[in-house]
Short mmCIF file of C-alpha atoms in Angstrom, two decimals:
data_model
loop_
_atom_site.label_atom_id
_atom_site.label_comp_id
_atom_site.label_asym_id
_atom_site.label_seq_id
_atom_site.Cartn_x
_atom_site.Cartn_y
_atom_site.Cartn_z
CA MET A 1 31.31 0.42 -23.72
CA GLN A 2 33.64 0.28 -26.90
CA ILE A 3 35.75 -3.15 -27.36
CA THR A 4 39.06 -3.85 -29.14
CA PRO A 5 38.63 -6.25 -32.13
CA PHE A 6 39.99 -9.72 -31.07
CA GLU A 7 42.13 -10.25 -34.00
CA LEU A 8 43.77 -13.79 -32.77
CA GLU A 9 40.07 -15.06 -33.08
CA ARG A 10 38.97 -13.38 -35.99
CA TRP A 11 42.06 -14.36 -37.73
CA GLN A 12 41.30 -17.77 -36.87
CA SER A 13 37.79 -18.20 -37.10
CA VAL A 14 37.58 -16.20 -40.81
CA TRP A 15 40.34 -18.48 -41.61
CA GLU A 16 41.43 -21.64 -40.37
CA ASN A 17 38.77 -23.63 -42.52
CA GLN A 18 40.17 -22.21 -45.59
CA VAL A 19 44.06 -23.02 -45.39
CA GLU A 20 45.28 -26.25 -46.48
CA LEU A 21 47.95 -26.17 -43.51
CA ASN A 22 46.96 -24.98 -40.68
CA ILE A 23 49.42 -24.41 -37.26
CA SER A 24 47.12 -21.25 -35.60
CA GLU A 25 45.84 -24.37 -33.08
CA SER A 26 46.71 -23.73 -29.33
CA GLY A 27 45.27 -27.64 -28.89
CA ILE A 28 45.56 -30.91 -28.97
CA LEU A 29 43.77 -33.04 -32.12
CA PRO A 30 40.49 -33.42 -31.06
CA LEU A 31 39.10 -36.49 -29.88
CA SER A 32 35.69 -38.23 -31.77
CA VAL A 33 32.85 -39.09 -29.96
CA ARG A 34 33.17 -42.40 -30.34
CA GLU A 35 36.05 -42.13 -28.94
CA LEU A 36 35.34 -40.19 -25.87
CA VAL A 37 32.25 -42.86 -25.32
CA ASP A 38 33.76 -45.77 -26.35
CA ASP A 39 31.35 -48.22 -24.26
CA PRO A 40 28.30 -49.23 -26.88
CA ALA A 41 25.69 -49.37 -24.28
CA GLU A 42 27.30 -45.90 -22.76
CA LEU A 43 27.37 -44.53 -25.71
CA GLU A 44 23.26 -45.69 -26.60
CA ARG A 45 22.42 -43.94 -22.96
CA VAL A 46 23.98 -40.90 -24.08
CA LEU A 47 22.08 -40.55 -27.64
CA ARG A 48 18.88 -41.57 -25.02
CA VAL A 49 19.80 -37.80 -23.05
CA PRO A 50 16.36 -35.81 -23.72
CA LEU A 51 17.92 -33.08 -25.01
CA GLY A 52 16.74 -30.06 -21.77
CA TYR A 53 17.22 -27.58 -20.65
CA PRO A 54 19.91 -28.70 -18.25
CA GLN A 55 21.34 -27.38 -14.26
CA THR A 56 22.96 -24.20 -15.18
CA ASN A 57 25.80 -24.53 -13.01
CA GLY A 58 26.47 -27.40 -14.26
CA THR A 59 25.37 -31.82 -13.10
CA GLU A 60 26.66 -32.09 -9.46
CA ALA A 61 28.04 -35.23 -10.99
CA LEU A 62 29.95 -33.51 -13.75
CA ARG A 63 30.98 -29.78 -10.98
CA ALA A 64 32.17 -32.91 -8.58
CA ASN A 65 34.81 -34.32 -11.28
CA ILE A 66 35.89 -30.87 -11.73
CA ALA A 67 36.65 -30.63 -7.93
CA SER A 68 38.91 -33.27 -7.82
CA LEU A 69 40.87 -32.36 -10.16
CA TYR A 70 41.82 -29.95 -7.65
CA PRO A 71 43.05 -29.32 -3.31
CA GLU A 72 39.76 -29.64 -1.29
CA ALA A 73 37.81 -28.00 -3.28
CA GLY A 74 33.96 -29.69 -3.40
CA ALA A 75 31.16 -29.30 -5.70
CA GLU A 76 29.97 -26.58 -4.26
CA ASN A 77 33.87 -24.34 -5.68
CA VAL A 78 32.44 -24.57 -9.17
CA LEU A 79 30.57 -23.12 -11.49
CA VAL A 80 30.41 -25.24 -15.14
CA THR A 81 31.13 -22.11 -18.02
CA CYS A 82 30.52 -22.14 -22.47
CA GLY A 83 33.74 -22.62 -22.04
CA CYS A 84 36.92 -21.53 -20.37
CA SER A 85 36.20 -18.31 -22.07
CA GLU A 86 33.29 -17.59 -20.72
CA ALA A 87 35.24 -17.74 -17.31
CA ASN A 88 37.00 -15.28 -17.57
CA PHE A 89 34.52 -12.94 -19.36
CA ILE A 90 32.35 -13.02 -15.60
CA ALA A 91 36.02 -13.67 -13.92
CA THR A 92 36.26 -10.14 -14.81
CA TRP A 93 33.23 -8.71 -15.60
CA SER A 94 32.62 -8.65 -11.30
CA GLN A 95 35.42 -7.99 -10.39
CA ILE A 96 36.52 -4.53 -13.20
CA GLU A 97 34.73 -1.38 -12.07
CA ARG A 98 35.64 1.66 -14.54
CA GLY A 99 39.04 3.51 -12.91
CA ASP A 100 40.81 0.14 -11.21
CA GLU A 101 44.05 -1.95 -11.99
CA VAL A 102 44.81 -4.56 -13.67
CA ILE A 103 48.28 -6.42 -14.10
CA PHE A 104 48.10 -8.30 -16.71
CA MET A 105 51.02 -10.56 -17.35
CA ALA A 106 52.40 -10.22 -21.08
CA PRO A 107 53.04 -12.45 -23.50
CA ASN A 108 48.79 -13.57 -22.80
CA TYR A 109 45.36 -15.32 -24.79
CA MET A 110 44.26 -11.62 -24.49
CA GLN A 111 41.01 -11.44 -24.12
CA VAL A 112 41.52 -10.72 -20.31
CA ASP A 113 43.78 -7.92 -21.63
CA GLY A 114 40.39 -6.65 -23.98
CA LEU A 115 37.56 -6.89 -21.52
CA ALA A 116 39.49 -4.99 -18.08
CA ARG A 117 39.55 -2.10 -20.79
CA ALA A 118 36.59 -2.22 -22.23
CA PHE A 119 34.99 -1.72 -18.45
CA GLY A 120 37.01 1.68 -18.22
CA ALA A 121 40.68 -0.40 -16.53
CA THR A 122 43.17 0.90 -17.08
CA VAL A 123 45.72 -2.44 -17.72
CA LYS A 124 48.96 -2.04 -16.20
CA ARG A 125 51.63 -5.54 -18.81
CA TRP A 126 53.43 -7.23 -16.67
CA PRO A 127 56.50 -9.59 -19.19
CA LEU A 128 57.14 -12.50 -19.00
CA ARG A 129 61.21 -12.15 -19.44
CA GLU A 130 62.83 -14.16 -22.14
CA GLU A 131 65.95 -14.02 -20.52
CA LEU A 132 64.22 -16.04 -17.73
CA ARG A 133 63.40 -18.67 -20.19
CA TRP A 134 59.47 -16.67 -20.20
CA ALA A 135 59.59 -16.50 -16.81
CA PRO A 136 58.51 -13.28 -14.70
CA ASP A 137 60.50 -10.89 -12.80
CA LEU A 138 58.35 -10.49 -9.57
CA ASP A 139 60.22 -7.61 -8.36
CA GLU A 140 58.68 -5.76 -10.95
CA LEU A 141 55.14 -7.46 -10.22
CA ARG A 142 56.42 -5.64 -6.73
CA ARG A 143 56.45 -2.23 -8.83
CA LEU A 144 53.56 -2.28 -10.23
CA VAL A 145 51.24 -3.30 -7.91
CA THR A 146 49.54 0.44 -6.06
CA PRO A 147 46.47 0.52 -4.10
CA GLN A 148 44.57 0.66 -7.34
CA THR A 149 45.29 -2.36 -7.78
CA ARG A 150 42.63 -4.36 -8.69
CA LEU A 151 43.00 -7.51 -10.33
CA ILE A 152 46.14 -10.19 -11.81
CA ALA A 153 45.67 -11.88 -14.11
CA VAL A 154 47.43 -14.96 -15.06
CA CYS A 155 48.06 -18.03 -17.90
CA ASN A 156 49.90 -20.90 -16.10
CA PRO A 157 50.52 -22.95 -18.31
CA ASN A 158 51.71 -20.21 -20.24
CA ASN A 159 49.29 -19.71 -22.88
CA PRO A 160 52.02 -18.52 -26.01
CA THR A 161 55.81 -19.57 -24.38
CA GLY A 162 54.56 -23.09 -22.80
CA ALA A 163 56.60 -22.02 -19.56
CA SER A 164 55.17 -22.68 -15.88
CA LEU A 165 55.80 -20.57 -12.69
CA SER A 166 57.45 -22.07 -10.01
CA GLU A 167 56.13 -22.07 -6.62
CA ASP A 168 57.91 -19.69 -5.40
CA ALA A 169 56.57 -17.01 -8.13
CA ILE A 170 52.66 -18.15 -7.05
CA ARG A 171 53.61 -17.50 -3.43
CA GLN A 172 55.14 -14.93 -4.69
CA ILE A 173 52.44 -13.27 -6.44
CA CYS A 174 50.21 -14.09 -3.87
CA ALA A 175 51.92 -12.28 -1.50
CA ALA A 176 52.09 -9.41 -3.62
CA ALA A 177 48.18 -9.59 -4.78
CA THR A 178 47.64 -9.81 -0.90
CA LYS A 179 49.53 -6.84 0.46
CA VAL A 180 46.29 -4.50 -1.95
CA GLY A 181 44.04 -6.90 -1.43
CA ALA A 182 44.14 -7.40 -4.99
CA THR A 183 42.02 -11.12 -6.38
CA ILE A 184 44.32 -13.01 -8.47
CA LEU A 185 42.66 -14.40 -11.51
CA ALA A 186 44.33 -17.58 -13.00
CA ASP A 187 43.65 -18.79 -16.34
CA GLU A 188 44.27 -22.85 -16.25
CA VAL A 189 43.24 -24.08 -19.07
CA TYR A 190 46.90 -25.03 -20.19
CA ARG A 191 46.89 -27.09 -16.70
CA GLY A 192 47.53 -30.72 -18.04
CA ALA A 193 49.42 -30.97 -21.38
CA GLU A 194 52.08 -30.86 -19.57
CA PHE A 195 55.63 -32.60 -21.07
CA GLU A 196 56.75 -34.03 -17.79
CA GLY A 197 54.45 -35.21 -14.25
CA GLY A 198 52.03 -34.49 -13.21
CA LEU A 199 49.41 -31.57 -13.53
CA SER A 200 51.31 -28.22 -12.78
CA PRO A 201 51.30 -26.47 -9.20
CA THR A 202 47.25 -24.28 -9.59
CA PHE A 203 46.99 -20.87 -7.27
CA TRP A 204 43.63 -22.72 -5.93
CA GLY A 205 44.15 -22.77 -2.18
CA ARG A 206 46.82 -20.40 -1.79
CA TYR A 207 45.02 -16.83 -1.17
CA GLU A 208 41.59 -16.48 -0.47
CA ARG A 209 41.02 -13.94 -2.80
CA VAL A 210 41.48 -16.27 -5.90
CA ILE A 211 39.64 -17.92 -8.99
CA CYS A 212 41.37 -19.71 -11.31
CA THR A 213 39.33 -20.73 -14.46
CA GLY A 214 40.07 -24.00 -16.98
CA GLY A 215 37.90 -25.99 -19.42
CA LEU A 216 38.40 -29.43 -21.25
CA SER A 217 39.61 -27.02 -24.75
CA LYS A 218 43.45 -27.71 -24.36
CA ALA A 219 44.67 -30.34 -22.70
CA TYR A 220 41.07 -32.79 -23.44
CA GLY A 221 41.26 -32.58 -26.84
CA LEU A 222 37.31 -31.00 -26.45
CA PRO A 223 37.44 -27.70 -27.31
CA GLY A 224 33.83 -28.94 -29.33
CA LEU A 225 32.26 -29.61 -25.61
CA ARG A 226 31.84 -26.15 -25.18
CA THR A 227 32.96 -26.73 -21.09
CA GLY A 228 34.98 -24.17 -18.81
CA TRP A 229 34.63 -24.29 -15.34
CA VAL A 230 36.08 -21.33 -12.34
CA ILE A 231 37.41 -22.13 -9.47
CA GLY A 232 36.29 -20.22 -6.03
CA SER A 233 34.97 -19.84 -2.90
CA GLN A 234 31.70 -20.60 -2.40
CA LYS A 235 30.87 -17.16 -2.06
CA LEU A 236 32.04 -16.18 -5.20
CA VAL A 237 30.88 -18.87 -7.02
CA GLU A 238 27.44 -18.24 -5.84
CA ARG A 239 27.83 -14.78 -6.67
CA LEU A 240 29.38 -15.95 -10.69
CA TRP A 241 26.23 -17.74 -10.95
CA GLY A 242 24.67 -14.25 -10.46
CA TYR A 243 26.51 -13.16 -14.01
CA HIS A 244 26.47 -16.50 -16.12
CA ASP A 245 22.65 -15.93 -16.18
CA TYR A 246 23.16 -13.90 -17.39
CA THR A 247 25.84 -14.52 -20.35
CA SER A 248 24.73 -18.28 -21.83
CA ILE A 249 23.06 -19.39 -18.77
CA GLY A 250 24.24 -22.95 -18.93
CA PRO A 251 25.88 -25.55 -20.18
CA ALA A 252 24.48 -28.05 -23.08
CA MET A 253 22.61 -31.01 -21.92
CA LEU A 254 24.88 -33.49 -24.00
CA THR A 255 27.65 -30.94 -23.46
CA ASP A 256 27.22 -31.54 -20.14
CA GLY A 257 26.64 -35.10 -20.00
CA LEU A 258 29.78 -35.86 -21.60
CA ALA A 259 31.89 -33.87 -19.47
CA THR A 260 31.32 -35.52 -16.79
CA LEU A 261 32.29 -39.70 -18.73
CA ALA A 262 35.71 -37.69 -19.84
CA LEU A 263 36.86 -36.08 -16.30
CA ALA A 264 35.67 -39.24 -14.45
CA PRO A 265 39.01 -40.76 -13.36
CA GLY A 266 40.39 -43.16 -15.11
CA ARG A 267 38.89 -41.79 -18.57
CA ARG A 268 40.08 -38.95 -17.82
CA GLU A 269 43.74 -39.78 -16.87
CA ARG A 270 43.65 -42.01 -20.28
CA ILE A 271 42.75 -38.65 -21.53
CA LEU A 272 45.86 -37.18 -20.21
CA ALA A 273 47.98 -39.90 -21.26
CA ARG A 274 46.71 -39.40 -24.78
CA THR A 275 47.55 -35.38 -24.51
CA LYS A 276 51.13 -36.13 -23.21
CA ARG A 277 52.14 -39.33 -26.63
CA ILE A 278 50.80 -36.01 -28.82
CA LEU A 279 53.02 -33.90 -27.10
CA HIS A 280 56.21 -36.32 -27.68
CA GLN A 281 55.28 -37.33 -30.71
CA ASN A 282 54.99 -34.30 -32.62
CA TYR A 283 57.47 -31.71 -30.58
CA PRO A 284 60.97 -33.35 -32.31
CA ALA A 285 59.62 -31.83 -35.46
CA VAL A 286 59.31 -28.54 -34.57
CA SER A 287 62.38 -28.60 -32.71
CA GLU A 288 64.12 -30.74 -35.94
CA TRP A 289 63.03 -28.08 -38.44
CA LEU A 290 63.56 -24.94 -35.85
CA GLY A 291 67.71 -26.26 -35.41
CA HIS A 292 68.29 -25.46 -39.16
CA HIS A 293 67.17 -22.04 -38.23
CA ARG A 294 69.18 -20.97 -35.57
CA GLU A 295 70.38 -17.57 -37.29
CA GLN A 296 66.67 -16.87 -38.20
CA PHE A 297 64.95 -17.53 -34.74
CA THR A 298 64.74 -17.72 -30.92
CA HIS A 299 62.27 -20.01 -29.24
CA VAL A 300 62.41 -21.48 -25.29
CA PRO A 301 61.98 -25.37 -25.53
CA PRO A 302 57.37 -25.64 -23.66
CA ARG A 303 56.87 -27.08 -20.47
CA ALA A 304 53.75 -27.81 -21.24
CA GLY A 305 51.30 -26.98 -23.88
CA ALA A 306 51.29 -27.94 -28.20
CA ILE A 307 52.49 -24.34 -29.17
CA ALA A 308 56.00 -23.82 -29.76
CA TRP A 309 56.85 -19.29 -28.77
CA ILE A 310 58.96 -18.27 -31.35
CA GLY A 311 60.97 -15.24 -31.65
CA CYS A 312 62.79 -13.79 -35.34
CA ARG A 313 66.46 -12.63 -34.83
CA ASP A 314 65.69 -10.17 -37.94
CA GLY A 315 61.73 -8.12 -36.08
CA ARG A 316 60.30 -8.91 -38.95
CA ASN A 317 56.75 -7.74 -38.92
CA THR A 318 55.63 -11.31 -38.00
CA ALA A 319 51.51 -10.19 -38.96
CA GLN A 320 52.38 -9.61 -42.51
CA PHE A 321 54.69 -12.96 -43.08
CA ALA A 322 51.68 -14.28 -41.55
CA GLU A 323 49.43 -12.96 -44.08
CA GLU A 324 51.80 -14.58 -46.66
CA MET A 325 52.43 -17.70 -46.03
CA ARG A 326 48.48 -17.63 -45.63
CA VAL A 327 47.86 -16.58 -49.49
CA ARG A 328 50.52 -18.14 -50.49
CA LYS A 329 51.09 -21.21 -49.38
CA SER A 330 48.12 -21.64 -47.54
CA VAL A 331 49.50 -21.70 -44.45
CA LEU A 332 48.32 -20.96 -40.62
CA LEU A 333 50.31 -18.80 -38.24
CA VAL A 334 49.77 -17.28 -35.73
CA PRO A 335 52.12 -12.90 -35.46
CA GLY A 336 53.19 -12.54 -32.38
CA GLU A 337 50.89 -8.56 -33.23
CA GLN A 338 47.75 -11.08 -32.18
CA LEU A 339 48.83 -11.63 -29.02
CA GLY A 340 50.97 -8.34 -27.54
CA MET A 341 54.08 -9.37 -28.83
CA PRO A 342 55.21 -8.39 -32.18
CA SER A 343 58.08 -10.09 -34.09
CA TYR A 344 56.92 -13.02 -32.61
CA LEU A 345 55.09 -16.05 -33.95
CA ARG A 346 53.26 -18.90 -32.47
CA ILE A 347 52.61 -22.72 -33.94
CA GLY A 348 51.02 -24.68 -32.58
CA PHE A 349 52.14 -29.02 -32.86
CA GLY A 350 49.49 -30.35 -30.76
CA GLY A 351 47.74 -32.05 -34.75
CA ASP A 352 48.93 -34.44 -37.47
CA ALA A 353 52.97 -33.87 -37.34
CA ALA A 354 53.32 -34.71 -41.66
CA HIS A 355 51.23 -32.38 -41.68
CA LEU A 356 53.30 -30.07 -39.06
CA ARG A 357 55.84 -30.80 -41.70
CA ARG A 358 54.27 -29.79 -44.64
CA ALA A 359 54.31 -26.66 -43.60
CA PHE A 360 57.17 -26.40 -41.65
CA ALA A 361 58.76 -26.77 -45.61
CA ARG A 362 56.44 -24.60 -47.54
CA ILE A 363 57.79 -21.22 -44.73
CA ASP A 364 60.89 -23.09 -46.17
CA GLU A 365 59.80 -22.46 -49.51
CA ALA A 366 59.20 -18.90 -48.88
CA PHE A 367 62.31 -18.05 -46.93
CA ALA A 368 64.05 -19.62 -49.81
CA ALA A 369 61.60 -16.91 -52.19
CA VAL A 370 62.73 -13.89 -50.81
CA ALA A 371 66.70 -15.04 -50.25
CA ARG A 372 67.10 -15.54 -53.99
CA GLY A 373 65.14 -11.93 -53.90
#
């Protein structure tokens, strides 16, 4: 089996620790263990955990806490995975046979696109439309769906646009899938990182052939725990557990315990309130900078997530621009080519606001140098 190189992941993993200013990240400033476990007695209990094998599908306590994020779900509907990436991997692996069709929302995190092609599927990209504020054209989805459509893959809230699907759009996507018996794979890892209001609507419970994935890496600021999950029917989850046996087998013992604490009622609300504070504190720096560059960039403000998706009006090669910024200015950002859309840039603003402003100043220096010739 041949796989397409995962350019985004390799780009970030190679360079993120070798630049001064990294604005390529798509999540929130990570919490420390001490911030997460701020009670001394609780921290002592964590330190006494024996580092043996955990329950491979996730402990009952962790799965129950995850299930409480989804209406009428129970622990039996949850499979804990090593990050949302493993959840997406086993979900795609379980659904695709050679010759199937996959409809893939774009732009998007490119994992499912690459996996589906490697598994022998035909991938049809279903574009979000900037003129619709990064909403999809539902008539276009209906034209793309055929009896060979096996999987419809969406990301909601979306990476990289920060857009969220409306309740009506979710209903129409489910109706299109129902017509041909396709499975919906809904990557909902940014659920919880909304600028306003509560959690975004979930696909869970809308249609019997829905697989929802999520995790602690983005909205919760806990990427180092590598905790993800699948939400599905009990029958589906039991089937996916078998696939999980062939990948990571199970979460780490400490990961399971710390994730259980993070998602406990009360603590999870505090974590998500912190996320909202960071979003509201940092996005003005993005808005201010873009305000000085209206003639160069297009931008639709995100509704969720700490990522800004910016279009270059001159159609420039953003892969080349990103490489120049890395080499000459020690700034790391994500070129649109790595997310399936050339001439766009993804900028992460979930870290330190002063750090972000310094990065923007260096980008401005690069623009000024070009203007001078």
